[in-house]
Amino acid sequence: AAFERLTIQDCKDYIYEVTIVRTYDGFLLEKSIINDGLAKKFPEIEFEESDPGLDHAGDIDYLGKVGDKAFGIQIKPVTANANFGNYKITERMSSSFQDFEKKYGGKVFIIFSTRTGDKKVIINKEIVEEIKAEIDRLKCT
């Protein structure tokens, strides 16, 4: 019944919202998590956007450089952490994360984030300590 009431304008609005507004908002959210969050917590680390091939193929949004090694950051909206039956988004990315670790030496961390008013918030706050431990590990290797 819902599909019978669906209009062309509904489809256009949905496509605009998903492909333009959410993509742009997601991009700003990612930049804010890095620039206003992680870069301030770890000022000695150079964060850089991954190249498009690494982002699309390897699910890596940013690299955190530690000497000649790097760790990866994947930023997802908190809604991406929802459980759809037995499927978890992290399982789909595990193979590309392993490839990243072999190439760069560091682990990949998934940050789940949301917006609270104008503020961007890391939901899984324990990840910051895990990133700190990885930075320390990479400095020693």
PDB file of C-alpha atoms in Angstrom:
ATOM      1  CA  ALA A   1       0.000   0.000   0.000  1.00  0.00           C
ATOM      2  CA  ALA A   2       2.858   2.374   0.815  1.00  0.00           C
ATOM      3  CA  PHE A   3       4.400   1.881  -2.629  1.00  0.00           C
ATOM      4  CA  GLU A   4       1.103   2.673  -4.331  1.00  0.00           C
ATOM      5  CA  ARG A   5       1.115   6.130  -2.703  1.00  0.00           C
ATOM      6  CA  LEU A   6       4.746   6.809  -3.627  1.00  0.00           C
ATOM      7  CA  THR A   7       5.148   9.747  -6.009  1.00  0.00           C
ATOM      8  CA  ILE A   8       7.955  10.810  -8.314  1.00  0.00           C
ATOM      9  CA  GLN A   9       8.526  13.814  -6.046  1.00  0.00           C
ATOM     10  CA  ASP A  10       8.895  11.476  -3.047  1.00  0.00           C
ATOM     11  CA  CYS A  11      11.620   9.624  -4.959  1.00  0.00           C
ATOM     12  CA  LYS A  12      13.384  12.849  -5.954  1.00  0.00           C
ATOM     13  CA  ASP A  13      13.238  14.154  -2.392  1.00  0.00           C
ATOM     14  CA  TYR A  14      14.634  10.891  -1.043  1.00  0.00           C
ATOM     15  CA  ILE A  15      17.498  10.826  -3.545  1.00  0.00           C
ATOM     16  CA  TYR A  16      18.327  14.466  -2.803  1.00  0.00           C
ATOM     17  CA  GLU A  17      18.293  13.828   0.955  1.00  0.00           C
ATOM     18  CA  VAL A  18      20.415  10.670   0.798  1.00  0.00           C
ATOM     19  CA  THR A  19      22.906  11.532  -1.930  1.00  0.00           C
ATOM     20  CA  ILE A  20      23.387  15.255  -1.387  1.00  0.00           C
ATOM     21  CA  VAL A  21      22.361  16.373   2.083  1.00  0.00           C
ATOM     22  CA  ARG A  22      23.470  13.284   4.022  1.00  0.00           C
ATOM     23  CA  THR A  23      26.664  12.863   2.022  1.00  0.00           C
ATOM     24  CA  TYR A  24      27.658  16.495   2.583  1.00  0.00           C
ATOM     25  CA  ASP A  25      26.582  16.389   6.223  1.00  0.00           C
ATOM     26  CA  GLY A  26      28.523  13.134   6.682  1.00  0.00           C
ATOM     27  CA  PHE A  27      31.607  14.753   5.155  1.00  0.00           C
ATOM     28  CA  LEU A  28      31.345  17.689   7.575  1.00  0.00           C
ATOM     29  CA  LEU A  29      30.768  15.306  10.481  1.00  0.00           C
ATOM     30  CA  GLU A  30      33.906  13.331   9.569  1.00  0.00           C
ATOM     31  CA  LYS A  31      36.030  16.483   9.312  1.00  0.00           C
ATOM     32  CA  SER A  32      34.716  17.732  12.644  1.00  0.00           C
ATOM     33  CA  ILE A  33      35.451  14.447  14.429  1.00  0.00           C
ATOM     34  CA  ILE A  34      39.037  14.619  13.156  1.00  0.00           C
ATOM     35  CA  ASN A  35      39.753  18.367  13.364  1.00  0.00           C
ATOM     36  CA  ASP A  36      37.798  19.230  16.513  1.00  0.00           C
ATOM     37  CA  GLY A  37      38.307  15.901  18.244  1.00  0.00           C
ATOM     38  CA  LEU A  38      41.184  13.585  17.462  1.00  0.00           C
ATOM     39  CA  ALA A  39      43.645  16.182  16.166  1.00  0.00           C
ATOM     40  CA  LYS A  40      43.252  18.130  19.411  1.00  0.00           C
ATOM     41  CA  LYS A  41      43.610  15.011  21.573  1.00  0.00           C
ATOM     42  CA  PHE A  42      46.675  13.830  19.620  1.00  0.00           C
ATOM     43  CA  PRO A  43      48.442  16.981  18.370  1.00  0.00           C
ATOM     44  CA  GLU A  44      51.625  15.032  17.544  1.00  0.00           C
ATOM     45  CA  ILE A  45      49.754  12.948  14.949  1.00  0.00           C
ATOM     46  CA  GLU A  46      49.312  14.105  11.371  1.00  0.00           C
ATOM     47  CA  PHE A  47      45.824  13.181  10.200  1.00  0.00           C
ATOM     48  CA  GLU A  48      45.140  13.138   6.497  1.00  0.00           C
ATOM     49  CA  GLU A  49      42.172  12.177   4.383  1.00  0.00           C
ATOM     50  CA  SER A  50      42.648   8.878   2.652  1.00  0.00           C
ATOM     51  CA  ASP A  51      42.730   8.810  -1.096  1.00  0.00           C
ATOM     52  CA  PRO A  52      39.374   7.956  -2.702  1.00  0.00           C
ATOM     53  CA  GLY A  53      40.510   4.446  -3.666  1.00  0.00           C
ATOM     54  CA  LEU A  54      41.419   3.589  -0.092  1.00  0.00           C
ATOM     55  CA  ASP A  55      38.181   5.054   1.240  1.00  0.00           C
ATOM     56  CA  HIS A  56      35.919   3.226  -1.207  1.00  0.00           C
ATOM     57  CA  ALA A  57      37.880  -0.009  -1.448  1.00  0.00           C
ATOM     58  CA  GLY A  58      39.300  -0.140   2.037  1.00  0.00           C
ATOM     59  CA  ASP A  59      36.746   1.681   4.139  1.00  0.00           C
ATOM     60  CA  ILE A  60      39.318   4.120   5.499  1.00  0.00           C
ATOM     61  CA  ASP A  61      38.362   7.799   5.847  1.00  0.00           C
ATOM     62  CA  TYR A  62      41.542   9.107   7.492  1.00  0.00           C
ATOM     63  CA  LEU A  63      45.078   8.003   8.221  1.00  0.00           C
ATOM     64  CA  GLY A  64      46.871   8.929  11.409  1.00  0.00           C
ATOM     65  CA  LYS A  65      50.601   8.980  10.664  1.00  0.00           C
ATOM     66  CA  VAL A  66      53.043   7.723  13.283  1.00  0.00           C
ATOM     67  CA  GLY A  67      56.541   7.844  11.816  1.00  0.00           C
ATOM     68  CA  ASP A  68      56.573   5.619   8.731  1.00  0.00           C
ATOM     69  CA  LYS A  69      53.457   3.754   9.876  1.00  0.00           C
ATOM     70  CA  ALA A  70      49.801   4.697  10.064  1.00  0.00           C
ATOM     71  CA  PHE A  71      46.544   3.713  11.678  1.00  0.00           C
ATOM     72  CA  GLY A  72      43.197   4.090   9.988  1.00  0.00           C
ATOM     73  CA  ILE A  73      40.000   5.819  10.994  1.00  0.00           C
ATOM     74  CA  GLN A  74      36.553   4.968   9.646  1.00  0.00           C
ATOM     75  CA  ILE A  75      33.807   7.328  10.783  1.00  0.00           C
ATOM     76  CA  LYS A  76      30.233   6.125  10.664  1.00  0.00           C
ATOM     77  CA  PRO A  77      26.991   7.606  11.930  1.00  0.00           C
ATOM     78  CA  VAL A  78      25.784   5.843  15.049  1.00  0.00           C
ATOM     79  CA  THR A  79      22.874   4.407  13.040  1.00  0.00           C
ATOM     80  CA  ALA A  80      25.366   2.295  11.064  1.00  0.00           C
ATOM     81  CA  ASN A  81      25.980   0.298  14.234  1.00  0.00           C
ATOM     82  CA  ALA A  82      22.436  -1.079  14.175  1.00  0.00           C
ATOM     83  CA  ASN A  83      22.151  -4.850  14.051  1.00  0.00           C
ATOM     84  CA  PHE A  84      20.324  -6.111  10.976  1.00  0.00           C
ATOM     85  CA  GLY A  85      19.724  -9.722  11.891  1.00  0.00           C
ATOM     86  CA  ASN A  86      23.144 -11.310  12.188  1.00  0.00           C
ATOM     87  CA  TYR A  87      24.846  -8.755   9.911  1.00  0.00           C
ATOM     88  CA  LYS A  88      27.255  -6.250  11.383  1.00  0.00           C
ATOM     89  CA  ILE A  89      28.873  -3.509   9.327  1.00  0.00           C
ATOM     90  CA  THR A  90      32.228  -4.179  10.995  1.00  0.00           C
ATOM     91  CA  GLU A  91      32.282  -7.755   9.661  1.00  0.00           C
ATOM     92  CA  ARG A  92      31.984  -6.532   6.070  1.00  0.00           C
ATOM     93  CA  MET A  93      35.005  -4.278   6.534  1.00  0.00           C
ATOM     94  CA  SER A  94      37.255  -6.708   8.429  1.00  0.00           C
ATOM     95  CA  SER A  95      39.058  -8.010   5.318  1.00  0.00           C
ATOM     96  CA  SER A  96      39.944  -4.530   4.072  1.00  0.00           C
ATOM     97  CA  PHE A  97      41.063  -3.593   7.592  1.00  0.00           C
ATOM     98  CA  GLN A  98      43.444  -6.570   7.619  1.00  0.00           C
ATOM     99  CA  ASP A  99      44.854  -5.477   4.254  1.00  0.00           C
ATOM    100  CA  PHE A 100      45.359  -1.967   5.640  1.00  0.00           C
ATOM    101  CA  GLU A 101      47.190  -3.297   8.699  1.00  0.00           C
ATOM    102  CA  LYS A 102      49.563  -5.348   6.535  1.00  0.00           C
ATOM    103  CA  LYS A 103      50.346  -2.333   4.369  1.00  0.00           C
ATOM    104  CA  TYR A 104      50.568   0.446   6.992  1.00  0.00           C
ATOM    105  CA  GLY A 105      51.322  -1.452  10.222  1.00  0.00           C
ATOM    106  CA  GLY A 106      48.466   0.031  12.240  1.00  0.00           C
ATOM    107  CA  LYS A 107      44.963  -1.016  13.124  1.00  0.00           C
ATOM    108  CA  VAL A 108      41.793   0.562  11.815  1.00  0.00           C
ATOM    109  CA  PHE A 109      39.337   2.090  14.266  1.00  0.00           C
ATOM    110  CA  ILE A 110      35.644   2.624  13.631  1.00  0.00           C
ATOM    111  CA  ILE A 111      34.289   5.735  15.260  1.00  0.00           C
ATOM    112  CA  PHE A 112      30.530   5.938  15.643  1.00  0.00           C
ATOM    113  CA  SER A 113      29.381   9.528  15.802  1.00  0.00           C
ATOM    114  CA  THR A 114      26.310  11.689  16.011  1.00  0.00           C
ATOM    115  CA  ARG A 115      25.344  15.315  16.050  1.00  0.00           C
ATOM    116  CA  THR A 116      24.017  16.963  19.179  1.00  0.00           C
ATOM    117  CA  GLY A 117      22.918  20.422  18.110  1.00  0.00           C
ATOM    118  CA  ASP A 118      25.959  21.915  16.385  1.00  0.00           C
ATOM    119  CA  LYS A 119      28.357  19.622  18.227  1.00  0.00           C
ATOM    120  CA  LYS A 120      29.680  16.400  16.725  1.00  0.00           C
ATOM    121  CA  VAL A 121      30.075  13.654  19.309  1.00  0.00           C
ATOM    122  CA  ILE A 122      31.991  10.371  19.379  1.00  0.00           C
ATOM    123  CA  ILE A 123      29.574   7.771  20.727  1.00  0.00           C
ATOM    124  CA  ASN A 124      32.085   4.983  21.409  1.00  0.00           C
ATOM    125  CA  LYS A 125      34.341   7.145  23.584  1.00  0.00           C
ATOM    126  CA  GLU A 126      36.497   4.163  24.623  1.00  0.00           C
ATOM    127  CA  ILE A 127      37.929   4.228  21.102  1.00  0.00           C
ATOM    128  CA  VAL A 128      40.037   7.271  22.028  1.00  0.00           C
ATOM    129  CA  GLU A 129      42.007   5.214  24.590  1.00  0.00           C
ATOM    130  CA  GLU A 130      42.371   2.396  22.057  1.00  0.00           C
ATOM    131  CA  ILE A 131      43.783   4.869  19.515  1.00  0.00           C
ATOM    132  CA  LYS A 132      46.195   6.204  22.156  1.00  0.00           C
ATOM    133  CA  ALA A 133      47.407   2.650  22.856  1.00  0.00           C
ATOM    134  CA  GLU A 134      47.885   2.053  19.127  1.00  0.00           C
ATOM    135  CA  ILE A 135      49.879   5.280  18.755  1.00  0.00           C
ATOM    136  CA  ASP A 136      52.119   4.182  21.621  1.00  0.00           C
ATOM    137  CA  ARG A 137      52.533   0.721  20.055  1.00  0.00           C
ATOM    138  CA  LEU A 138      53.417   2.155  16.635  1.00  0.00           C
ATOM    139  CA  LYS A 139      55.977   4.523  18.174  1.00  0.00           C
ATOM    140  CA  CYS A 140      57.760   1.518  19.727  1.00  0.00           C
ATOM    141  CA  THR A 141      57.913  -0.581  16.548  1.00  0.00           C
TER     142      THR A 141
END
